[in-house]
Amino acid sequence: MSSKKNPFGQIIQINGSIPKYIKYLLYFVYFVIFVIVWHLNTGTTFRPFWEIFQSLGKLFFPGDPSIRSFYWDLIDSVKLSVWAIFISIIITLIFSYLSTMQLIRPLSHIISKGRFLGLLGISFMVVTSFGIGPKMKITLLTFGITVFFVTSMYTIITEIPQSQFDYARSLGLSELQVFWQVVIRGSLDQMLESLRQNAAIGWMMLPGVESAVGGGGMGFSLWENVKHFDAAKVLAILLFIILIGIVQDIILRGLQRLLAPHILVKK
Amino acid sequence: MLNNNHTNHYETNTILKIENVNLTLGDNHILDDINFEIKDIKEDGAIRGQIRGLIGPSGVGKTQLLKIIAGLNTPDTGSVLVAVDDKATLMPVKAGMVGVVAQNYPLFEHLSVLDNLILAGTASKLAKKESKEKAVELLNRFGLEERASFWPAQLSGGQRQRIAILQQLMVERYFLIMDEPFSGLDPKAITILLDFISEVANTNELNTIIIISHDIRSVVISADRIYILGRQYDSKGNLIRSAHITEEIDLLEMGLAWQDKIKELPRFNSLVNEIEEKFMRI
């Protein structure tokens, strides 16, 4: 006797397995529900879609040469984010990879505790050190990403089992080769996964940093429109923030698959 | 008198020597004065590597001894000397001189099967081209050539174990320790592995495989000599002496080594039973 699994029944099964078309159908259904709920609640906060898209046009093409196009805010924010991620990667990798040495381990541990300091706490130190300006934005954002990135990388590196090091040494690999194959290449897939998560945290912090410091960027533009209670423009900017965040995530995911293709097999 | 066809064997040079090895971890004295040596066994007209079994109950210190023999850990006192050339010149062991196949068959997950083997070859000072040739030759010889481009995660447990052994064979040396190689394998897989171990051992006269296990039957089938690692207790169950070699069993002299149909020999079953009984006391 054979019984065929009902794919629609599987959607409420724990760990059920469904074909791709049902997966996409579910996304579509949720999207439709979202649009309906939004439409039914249109008011002060939830502006009509046409108004949001109209505002998006106004943001990019303000019509008045004295008003800065949102395009430049977008460029500023992306540049700021890329720089902050780049600097965070360098700081994090130096400290986390060197955490394999007991000498450096306490330092990485202390840096990771910086995540409890909060952006306001660090802002005070940055302002007193550098003053308010572009350096403050990059410092705050880099700090925000680094403390979380170091935390996850510290765990990844220090949890590499001793047996992996023994295995590499039993093959006669030099200490440098052991470091390269076990620590750097062996944890590359997890490092890129951690980078993805922390870059997303950084992107989430970015509007806050830009609005607090000022001087351009999407966060600054967002705050300006919040102050003027222009809900359509606020929503248009938020839409862009989400879209670019998703693009950033897709790029980092692609990088992960390119540099660590074996993870595709595991999954 | 031997009751098998392998009567023309004799021992020659010492190729591995363990002298007065002691190890304490924290307050626990783990290994107590471990001494044994392995000599090259020769048989006229055949290439005979050595297969030694090291058996002992769980938690007795087998893995600690493995690490010391492999040069991955240093004992408190004592030394391990291993042969480094065909003349059996003995040198103090260093990491890399003795191969280890751990219980979970580790491989570099980010490298393909072929690249795993090539890396081991280049670590052994082979040029990349030579290393690749040797890797392909080994894969072909042991029927694993179709797995060359696979990632380790794509291999079955048995394939992974054999690749892990081949990776160790890429390194120019004579010694390989296998930690619990029969664990989790079904009878068919154990038979395949036993043949594989025997074939690997007999590729060079000095090749020596030390099997660390508590699967007594499989060790008796494969080994030419067995060392029992155990503790000594008094009649009240108090520990008198930490792990040491309690007994050495020469299977070759008993006519039980190198036998294709060992399981049919009455002495085989009685020896397995004897060892099992000894396990209860150590």
Coordinates of C-alpha atoms in Angstrom, one line a residue:
Chain A
M1 CA 0.0 0.0 0.0
S2 CA 1.4 3.4 -0.9
S3 CA 0.4 6.7 0.4
K4 CA 1.3 10.0 -1.3
K5 CA 2.2 13.0 0.8
N6 CA -0.2 15.9 0.3
P7 CA 2.1 18.9 -0.3
F8 CA -0.5 21.3 1.1
G9 CA -0.8 19.2 4.3
Q10 CA 3.0 19.4 4.7
I11 CA 2.9 23.2 5.2
I12 CA 1.6 22.7 8.7
Q13 CA 3.7 19.7 9.5
I14 CA 6.7 20.2 11.8
N15 CA 9.8 20.1 9.5
G16 CA 7.5 19.4 6.5
S17 CA 8.9 19.2 3.0
I18 CA 7.2 21.2 0.3
P19 CA 7.9 21.7 -3.5
K20 CA 9.3 25.0 -4.6
Y21 CA 6.1 26.2 -6.3
I22 CA 4.3 26.0 -2.9
K23 CA 7.1 27.9 -1.2
Y24 CA 6.8 30.7 -3.8
L25 CA 3.0 30.5 -3.5
L26 CA 3.3 31.1 0.3
Y27 CA 5.5 34.2 -0.3
F28 CA 2.9 35.5 -2.7
V29 CA 0.0 34.9 -0.3
Y30 CA 1.8 36.7 2.5
F31 CA 2.6 39.6 0.1
V32 CA -1.0 39.9 -0.9
I33 CA -2.1 39.8 2.8
F34 CA 0.5 42.6 3.6
V35 CA -0.8 44.8 0.8
I36 CA -4.5 44.3 1.9
V37 CA -3.7 45.0 5.5
W38 CA -1.7 48.1 4.5
H39 CA -4.5 49.3 2.2
L40 CA -7.1 48.8 4.9
N41 CA -5.1 50.8 7.4
T42 CA -4.1 53.7 5.1
G43 CA -4.0 56.8 7.3
T44 CA -1.4 59.1 8.9
T45 CA 1.3 56.4 9.2
F46 CA 0.5 53.9 6.4
R47 CA 0.4 56.2 3.3
P48 CA -1.0 54.9 0.0
F49 CA 1.5 53.1 -2.2
W50 CA 1.2 55.6 -5.0
E51 CA 2.1 58.5 -2.6
I52 CA 5.2 56.6 -1.4
F53 CA 6.4 56.0 -4.9
Q54 CA 5.7 59.6 -5.8
S55 CA 7.8 60.7 -2.8
L56 CA 10.6 58.4 -3.9
G57 CA 10.6 60.3 -7.2
K58 CA 10.7 63.7 -5.4
L59 CA 13.5 62.5 -3.2
F60 CA 15.7 61.6 -6.2
F61 CA 14.6 64.4 -8.4
P62 CA 13.7 67.3 -6.0
G63 CA 13.3 69.8 -9.0
D64 CA 15.0 72.5 -7.0
P65 CA 18.8 72.7 -7.6
S66 CA 19.3 74.0 -4.0
I67 CA 17.9 70.7 -2.5
R68 CA 20.3 67.8 -2.4
S69 CA 19.1 64.7 -4.3
F70 CA 18.6 61.6 -2.2
Y71 CA 21.0 59.9 -4.6
W72 CA 23.9 61.6 -2.8
D73 CA 22.6 60.5 0.6
L74 CA 22.4 57.0 -0.8
I75 CA 26.0 57.1 -2.0
D76 CA 27.2 58.6 1.3
S77 CA 25.5 55.8 3.3
V78 CA 26.8 53.0 1.1
K79 CA 30.3 54.4 1.2
L80 CA 30.1 54.8 5.0
S81 CA 28.8 51.2 5.4
V82 CA 31.4 49.7 3.1
W83 CA 34.3 51.5 4.9
A84 CA 33.0 50.5 8.3
I85 CA 32.6 46.9 7.3
F86 CA 36.1 46.9 5.7
I87 CA 37.7 48.4 8.8
S88 CA 35.7 46.0 11.1
I89 CA 36.9 43.0 9.1
I90 CA 40.5 44.0 9.5
I91 CA 40.3 44.7 13.2
T92 CA 38.1 41.6 13.9
L93 CA 40.2 39.2 11.9
I94 CA 43.5 40.4 13.5
F95 CA 42.1 40.0 17.0
S96 CA 40.1 36.8 16.5
Y97 CA 42.7 34.9 14.5
L98 CA 45.4 35.9 17.0
S99 CA 43.1 34.6 19.7
T100 CA 44.6 31.2 18.9
M101 CA 47.5 32.6 21.0
Q102 CA 46.8 32.8 24.7
L103 CA 48.7 36.1 24.8
I104 CA 46.0 37.8 22.6
R105 CA 42.9 36.0 23.9
P106 CA 42.2 38.4 26.9
L107 CA 42.4 41.4 24.5
S108 CA 39.8 39.9 22.1
H109 CA 37.6 39.0 25.1
I110 CA 37.8 42.6 26.4
I111 CA 36.9 44.1 23.0
S112 CA 33.9 41.8 22.7
K113 CA 32.6 43.2 26.0
G114 CA 32.4 46.6 24.3
R115 CA 29.0 45.6 23.0
F116 CA 27.6 46.4 26.4
L117 CA 28.9 50.0 26.3
G118 CA 26.2 51.1 23.9
L119 CA 26.5 53.7 21.1
L120 CA 25.8 56.6 23.5
G121 CA 28.6 55.6 25.7
I122 CA 31.1 55.3 22.9
S123 CA 29.7 58.6 21.3
F124 CA 30.9 60.5 24.3
M125 CA 34.4 59.2 23.9
V126 CA 34.5 59.7 20.1
V127 CA 33.2 63.3 20.4
T128 CA 35.8 64.2 23.1
S129 CA 38.5 62.5 20.9
F130 CA 37.6 63.5 17.4
G131 CA 34.8 66.1 17.7
I132 CA 31.5 65.9 15.7
G133 CA 32.2 65.1 12.0
P134 CA 32.7 62.4 9.4
K135 CA 35.3 60.6 11.6
M136 CA 32.6 60.3 14.3
K137 CA 30.2 58.5 12.0
I138 CA 32.8 56.0 10.7
T139 CA 34.2 55.4 14.2
L140 CA 30.7 54.8 15.7
L141 CA 29.6 52.4 13.0
T142 CA 32.9 50.6 13.0
F143 CA 32.7 50.2 16.7
G144 CA 29.1 49.0 16.5
I145 CA 30.0 46.3 14.0
T146 CA 33.4 45.3 15.4
V147 CA 32.3 44.5 19.0
F148 CA 29.6 42.0 17.7
F149 CA 31.8 40.7 15.0
V150 CA 34.7 40.1 17.4
T151 CA 32.3 38.3 19.8
S152 CA 31.1 35.8 17.2
M153 CA 34.5 35.3 15.6
Y154 CA 36.2 34.9 19.1
T155 CA 33.7 32.0 19.8
I156 CA 34.2 30.5 16.3
I157 CA 38.0 30.5 16.7
T158 CA 38.3 29.4 20.3
E159 CA 35.8 26.6 19.7
I160 CA 37.9 24.9 17.0
P161 CA 38.4 21.5 18.6
Q162 CA 41.9 20.5 19.6
S163 CA 41.5 17.4 17.5
Q164 CA 41.5 19.5 14.4
F165 CA 44.9 20.9 15.3
D166 CA 46.2 17.4 16.2
Y167 CA 45.0 16.1 12.9
A168 CA 46.8 18.8 10.9
R169 CA 50.0 18.4 12.9
S170 CA 49.8 14.6 12.5
L171 CA 50.0 15.2 8.7
G172 CA 53.3 17.0 9.3
L173 CA 51.9 20.5 8.4
S174 CA 54.1 23.4 9.7
E175 CA 52.6 25.6 12.4
L176 CA 52.0 28.3 9.7
Q177 CA 50.2 25.7 7.5
V178 CA 48.2 24.5 10.5
F179 CA 47.1 28.1 11.1
W180 CA 46.2 28.7 7.5
Q181 CA 44.3 25.4 6.9
V182 CA 42.6 24.9 10.4
V183 CA 42.1 28.5 11.6
I184 CA 41.8 30.7 8.5
R185 CA 40.5 28.4 5.7
G186 CA 38.8 26.0 8.1
S187 CA 36.6 28.8 9.6
L188 CA 36.2 30.9 6.4
D189 CA 32.6 29.8 5.9
Q190 CA 31.6 30.6 9.4
M191 CA 33.6 33.9 9.3
L192 CA 31.6 34.9 6.2
E193 CA 28.3 33.9 7.8
S194 CA 29.2 36.0 10.8
L195 CA 30.2 38.9 8.6
R196 CA 26.8 38.7 6.9
Q197 CA 25.0 38.9 10.2
N198 CA 27.2 41.7 11.5
A199 CA 27.1 43.7 8.3
A200 CA 23.3 43.5 8.7
I201 CA 23.6 44.8 12.3
G202 CA 25.8 47.6 11.0
W203 CA 23.3 48.5 8.3
M204 CA 20.6 48.6 11.0
M205 CA 22.7 51.0 13.1
L206 CA 23.7 53.2 10.2
P207 CA 20.5 55.4 10.0
G208 CA 20.8 56.0 13.8
V209 CA 24.4 57.1 13.5
E210 CA 23.7 59.3 10.5
S211 CA 20.7 60.9 12.1
A212 CA 22.6 61.5 15.4
V213 CA 25.7 63.0 13.8
G214 CA 24.2 64.7 10.8
G215 CA 26.1 65.8 7.7
G216 CA 24.2 63.7 5.0
G217 CA 23.3 60.1 4.4
M218 CA 20.1 58.2 4.3
G219 CA 19.7 58.3 8.1
F220 CA 20.1 62.1 8.2
S221 CA 17.5 62.4 5.4
L222 CA 15.2 60.1 7.2
W223 CA 15.4 62.1 10.4
E224 CA 14.8 65.4 8.5
N225 CA 11.6 63.9 7.1
V226 CA 10.5 62.5 10.5
K227 CA 10.9 66.0 12.0
H228 CA 8.6 67.4 9.2
F229 CA 6.2 64.5 9.7
D230 CA 6.4 63.6 6.0
A231 CA 5.2 60.0 6.3
A232 CA 5.3 59.2 2.6
K233 CA 8.9 60.3 2.3
V234 CA 9.9 58.5 5.5
L235 CA 8.3 55.3 4.2
A236 CA 10.1 55.7 0.8
I237 CA 13.5 56.1 2.5
L238 CA 12.7 53.1 4.7
L239 CA 11.9 51.1 1.6
F240 CA 15.2 52.0 0.2
I241 CA 17.1 51.1 3.4
I242 CA 15.5 47.7 3.4
L243 CA 16.2 47.1 -0.3
I244 CA 19.9 48.0 0.0
G245 CA 20.2 46.0 3.1
I246 CA 18.9 43.0 1.2
V247 CA 21.2 43.6 -1.7
Q248 CA 24.2 43.8 0.7
D249 CA 23.1 40.5 2.2
I250 CA 22.8 38.9 -1.2
I251 CA 26.3 40.1 -2.2
L252 CA 27.8 38.7 1.0
R253 CA 25.9 35.4 0.6
G254 CA 27.3 35.2 -2.9
L255 CA 30.8 35.8 -1.6
Q256 CA 30.3 33.1 1.0
R257 CA 29.3 30.6 -1.7
L258 CA 32.1 31.6 -4.0
L259 CA 34.9 31.4 -1.3
A260 CA 33.5 28.4 0.6
P261 CA 31.6 26.3 -1.9
H262 CA 31.6 23.2 0.3
I263 CA 28.9 24.8 2.4
L264 CA 26.4 24.2 -0.4
V265 CA 27.0 20.4 -0.1
K266 CA 26.4 20.5 3.7
K267 CA 23.1 22.1 3.2
Chain B
M1 CA 55.3 -25.1 16.9
L2 CA 53.4 -22.9 14.5
N3 CA 50.2 -24.4 13.0
N4 CA 50.1 -22.1 10.0
N5 CA 52.0 -21.7 6.7
H6 CA 53.9 -18.6 7.9
T7 CA 56.8 -20.5 9.6
N8 CA 59.6 -18.6 7.9
H9 CA 59.3 -15.3 9.8
Y10 CA 61.8 -13.6 12.0
E11 CA 62.2 -10.3 13.9
T12 CA 64.9 -7.9 13.0
N13 CA 65.4 -4.2 13.9
T14 CA 63.5 -2.3 16.5
I15 CA 61.4 0.3 14.6
L16 CA 59.5 1.8 17.5
K17 CA 60.5 2.0 21.1
I18 CA 58.5 3.3 24.0
E19 CA 60.5 3.6 27.2
N20 CA 59.4 4.5 30.8
V21 CA 56.5 6.7 29.6
N22 CA 54.6 8.4 32.5
L23 CA 51.8 10.9 32.3
T24 CA 49.9 12.8 34.9
L25 CA 47.0 15.1 34.2
G26 CA 46.1 17.3 37.1
D27 CA 46.1 15.0 40.1
N28 CA 45.5 11.8 38.1
H29 CA 48.4 9.6 37.2
I30 CA 47.2 8.3 33.8
L31 CA 50.1 6.3 32.3
D32 CA 52.4 4.4 34.6
D33 CA 55.8 3.4 33.2
I34 CA 54.7 2.3 29.7
N35 CA 57.4 0.2 28.0
F36 CA 57.2 -1.8 24.7
E37 CA 59.0 -1.9 21.4
I38 CA 58.0 -3.0 18.0
K39 CA 60.4 -4.9 15.8
D40 CA 60.3 -5.3 12.1
I41 CA 58.9 -8.8 11.3
K42 CA 60.2 -10.3 8.1
E43 CA 58.9 -13.2 6.1
D44 CA 60.9 -14.7 3.3
G45 CA 59.4 -14.0 -0.1
A46 CA 56.8 -11.5 1.2
I47 CA 56.5 -7.9 2.2
R48 CA 55.2 -7.9 5.7
G49 CA 54.3 -4.8 7.6
Q50 CA 53.4 -4.9 11.2
I51 CA 49.9 -4.6 12.6
R52 CA 49.7 -4.1 16.4
G53 CA 46.7 -4.0 18.6
L54 CA 46.5 -1.8 21.7
I55 CA 43.4 -2.7 23.6
G56 CA 42.1 -1.6 26.9
P57 CA 38.9 -0.6 28.6
S58 CA 37.3 2.8 28.0
G59 CA 38.9 5.7 29.8
V60 CA 42.1 3.8 30.6
G61 CA 44.3 6.3 28.8
K62 CA 44.6 4.8 25.3
T63 CA 44.0 8.1 23.5
Q64 CA 46.6 9.8 25.8
L65 CA 49.1 7.1 24.9
L66 CA 48.2 7.6 21.2
K67 CA 49.0 11.3 21.4
I68 CA 52.3 10.6 23.0
I69 CA 53.3 7.9 20.4
A70 CA 52.3 10.4 17.7
G71 CA 54.3 13.2 19.2
L72 CA 51.2 15.3 19.8
N73 CA 51.7 15.3 23.5
T74 CA 54.8 15.1 25.7
P75 CA 55.0 12.6 28.5
D76 CA 56.1 13.7 32.0
T77 CA 59.0 11.2 31.8
G78 CA 60.1 8.7 29.2
S79 CA 60.6 8.7 25.5
V80 CA 59.3 7.5 22.2
L81 CA 61.7 6.6 19.4
V82 CA 60.6 5.8 15.8
A83 CA 62.4 4.6 12.7
V84 CA 62.9 7.4 10.2
D85 CA 64.5 5.5 7.3
D86 CA 64.9 2.1 5.7
K87 CA 67.9 1.3 8.0
A88 CA 65.6 1.7 11.0
T89 CA 67.5 4.7 12.4
L90 CA 65.6 5.6 15.6
M91 CA 64.8 9.3 16.3
P92 CA 62.7 10.9 19.1
V93 CA 59.2 11.3 17.8
K94 CA 57.9 14.6 16.7
A95 CA 54.4 15.6 15.4
G96 CA 54.1 14.4 11.8
M97 CA 56.4 11.4 12.1
V98 CA 53.5 9.1 13.1
G99 CA 50.2 9.3 11.3
V100 CA 46.9 9.3 13.1
V101 CA 43.4 8.4 11.9
A102 CA 41.1 9.7 14.6
Q103 CA 37.8 8.1 15.4
N104 CA 35.8 10.7 13.5
Y105 CA 38.0 10.5 10.4
P106 CA 38.8 14.1 10.1
L107 CA 39.5 15.7 6.7
F108 CA 39.8 19.3 5.7
E109 CA 36.1 20.1 4.8
H110 CA 37.0 23.0 2.6
L111 CA 39.2 20.9 0.3
S112 CA 38.1 18.3 -2.2
V113 CA 39.2 14.7 -1.6
L114 CA 42.1 15.1 -4.1
D115 CA 43.2 18.4 -2.6
N116 CA 43.1 16.8 0.9
L117 CA 45.6 14.1 -0.4
I118 CA 47.7 16.6 -2.3
L119 CA 48.0 18.8 0.8
A120 CA 49.3 15.9 2.9
G121 CA 51.8 15.1 0.1
T122 CA 53.2 18.6 -0.1
A123 CA 53.4 18.8 3.7
S124 CA 55.7 15.8 3.3
K125 CA 58.0 17.9 1.1
L126 CA 56.7 16.4 -2.2
A127 CA 56.4 18.8 -5.1
K128 CA 52.8 19.6 -6.0
K129 CA 53.0 17.7 -9.3
E130 CA 54.5 14.6 -7.6
S131 CA 52.0 14.9 -4.8
K132 CA 49.1 14.9 -7.3
E133 CA 50.5 11.9 -9.1
K134 CA 50.8 10.0 -5.9
A135 CA 47.3 11.0 -4.8
V136 CA 45.8 9.8 -8.1
E137 CA 47.8 6.6 -7.9
L138 CA 46.5 5.9 -4.4
L139 CA 42.9 6.7 -5.2
N140 CA 43.1 4.4 -8.3
R141 CA 44.8 1.6 -6.3
F142 CA 42.1 1.6 -3.6
G143 CA 39.2 2.0 -6.0
L144 CA 38.3 5.6 -4.9
E145 CA 39.2 7.5 -8.0
E146 CA 35.6 8.5 -8.7
R147 CA 35.6 10.3 -5.4
A148 CA 38.5 12.6 -6.2
S149 CA 36.4 15.7 -6.9
F150 CA 34.0 15.1 -4.0
W151 CA 33.9 17.3 -0.9
P152 CA 34.4 15.3 2.3
A153 CA 30.8 16.0 3.3
Q154 CA 29.6 14.1 0.3
L155 CA 31.4 10.8 1.3
S156 CA 29.8 7.9 3.1
G157 CA 31.3 7.0 6.5
G158 CA 33.3 4.1 5.0
Q159 CA 34.6 6.1 2.1
R160 CA 35.6 8.9 4.5
Q161 CA 37.5 6.5 6.7
R162 CA 39.4 5.1 3.7
I163 CA 40.2 8.6 2.4
A164 CA 41.4 9.6 5.9
I165 CA 43.8 6.6 5.8
L166 CA 45.0 7.4 2.3
Q167 CA 45.7 10.9 3.3
Q168 CA 48.0 9.6 6.0
L169 CA 49.6 7.4 3.5
M170 CA 50.5 10.4 1.4
V171 CA 53.0 11.3 4.0
E172 CA 56.4 9.5 3.7
R173 CA 56.7 7.6 7.0
Y174 CA 56.1 4.1 8.4
F175 CA 53.7 4.5 11.3
L176 CA 50.0 4.9 11.4
I177 CA 47.8 4.8 14.5
M178 CA 44.1 4.2 14.1
D179 CA 41.9 5.2 17.0
E180 CA 38.8 2.9 17.3
P181 CA 38.6 2.2 13.5
F182 CA 35.8 -0.4 13.9
S183 CA 33.5 1.8 16.0
G184 CA 30.1 2.1 14.4
L185 CA 30.8 -0.1 11.4
D186 CA 28.6 -3.0 10.4
P187 CA 30.2 -6.5 9.9
K188 CA 30.6 -6.1 6.1
A189 CA 32.3 -2.7 6.6
I190 CA 34.6 -4.2 9.2
T191 CA 35.7 -6.9 6.8
I192 CA 36.4 -4.4 4.1
L193 CA 38.4 -2.3 6.5
L194 CA 40.4 -5.2 7.8
D195 CA 41.4 -6.1 4.2
F196 CA 42.2 -2.5 3.6
I197 CA 44.4 -2.2 6.7
S198 CA 46.3 -5.4 5.8
E199 CA 46.9 -4.2 2.2
V200 CA 48.1 -0.8 3.5
A201 CA 50.5 -2.5 6.1
N202 CA 51.9 -4.8 3.5
T203 CA 52.9 -2.0 1.0
N204 CA 56.3 -1.6 2.8
E205 CA 58.3 -3.8 5.1
L206 CA 58.6 -1.2 7.8
N207 CA 55.0 -0.1 7.7
T208 CA 53.4 -0.4 11.1
I209 CA 49.8 0.1 12.0
I210 CA 48.8 0.4 15.6
I211 CA 45.1 -0.2 16.1
I212 CA 43.7 1.2 19.3
S213 CA 40.3 -0.3 20.0
H214 CA 38.1 -2.2 22.5
D215 CA 36.7 -4.3 19.7
I216 CA 38.7 -7.4 20.7
R217 CA 37.5 -9.7 17.9
S218 CA 38.5 -7.3 15.1
V219 CA 41.9 -6.6 16.7
V220 CA 42.7 -10.3 17.1
I221 CA 41.7 -10.9 13.4
S222 CA 43.9 -8.1 12.1
A223 CA 47.0 -7.9 14.5
D224 CA 50.2 -9.9 14.7
R225 CA 50.7 -8.8 18.3
I226 CA 48.4 -7.3 21.0
Y227 CA 49.3 -5.1 23.9
I228 CA 46.7 -4.9 26.7
L229 CA 46.6 -1.6 28.5
G230 CA 45.0 -1.8 31.9
R231 CA 45.1 -0.7 35.6
Q232 CA 45.8 -2.9 38.6
Y233 CA 43.4 -3.1 41.6
D234 CA 43.6 -4.8 44.9
S235 CA 41.0 -7.2 46.2
K236 CA 39.0 -4.3 47.6
G237 CA 38.9 -2.5 44.3
N238 CA 41.4 0.2 45.2
L239 CA 43.7 1.3 42.4
I240 CA 47.2 0.0 43.0
R241 CA 48.7 1.0 39.7
S242 CA 47.6 3.3 36.8
A243 CA 47.5 2.3 33.2
H244 CA 50.4 0.1 32.0
I245 CA 51.0 -2.7 29.6
T246 CA 49.6 -5.7 31.6
E247 CA 50.2 -8.2 28.9
E248 CA 51.7 -8.7 25.4
I249 CA 50.1 -11.5 23.3
D250 CA 52.2 -12.7 20.3
L251 CA 49.6 -13.9 17.8
L252 CA 52.2 -15.0 15.3
E253 CA 53.7 -17.4 17.8
M254 CA 50.2 -18.7 18.6
G255 CA 49.5 -19.3 14.9
L256 CA 46.7 -16.7 14.8
A257 CA 48.3 -14.0 12.7
W258 CA 48.1 -13.6 8.9
Q259 CA 45.4 -16.2 8.8
D260 CA 42.7 -15.9 6.1
K261 CA 40.3 -18.2 8.0
I262 CA 41.2 -17.2 11.5
K263 CA 37.6 -17.2 12.7
E264 CA 37.4 -20.9 12.0
L265 CA 40.3 -21.7 14.3
P266 CA 39.2 -22.9 17.8
R267 CA 42.1 -21.0 19.4
F268 CA 40.7 -17.8 18.0
N269 CA 37.4 -17.9 20.0
S270 CA 39.1 -19.1 23.2
L271 CA 41.6 -16.2 23.0
V272 CA 38.9 -13.6 22.4
N273 CA 37.0 -15.0 25.5
E274 CA 40.2 -15.0 27.5
I275 CA 40.9 -11.4 26.7
E276 CA 37.3 -10.4 27.4
E277 CA 37.6 -12.0 30.8
K278 CA 40.8 -10.1 31.5
F279 CA 39.0 -6.9 30.6
M280 CA 36.7 -7.4 33.6
R281 CA 39.8 -7.2 35.9
I282 CA 41.6 -4.2 34.5

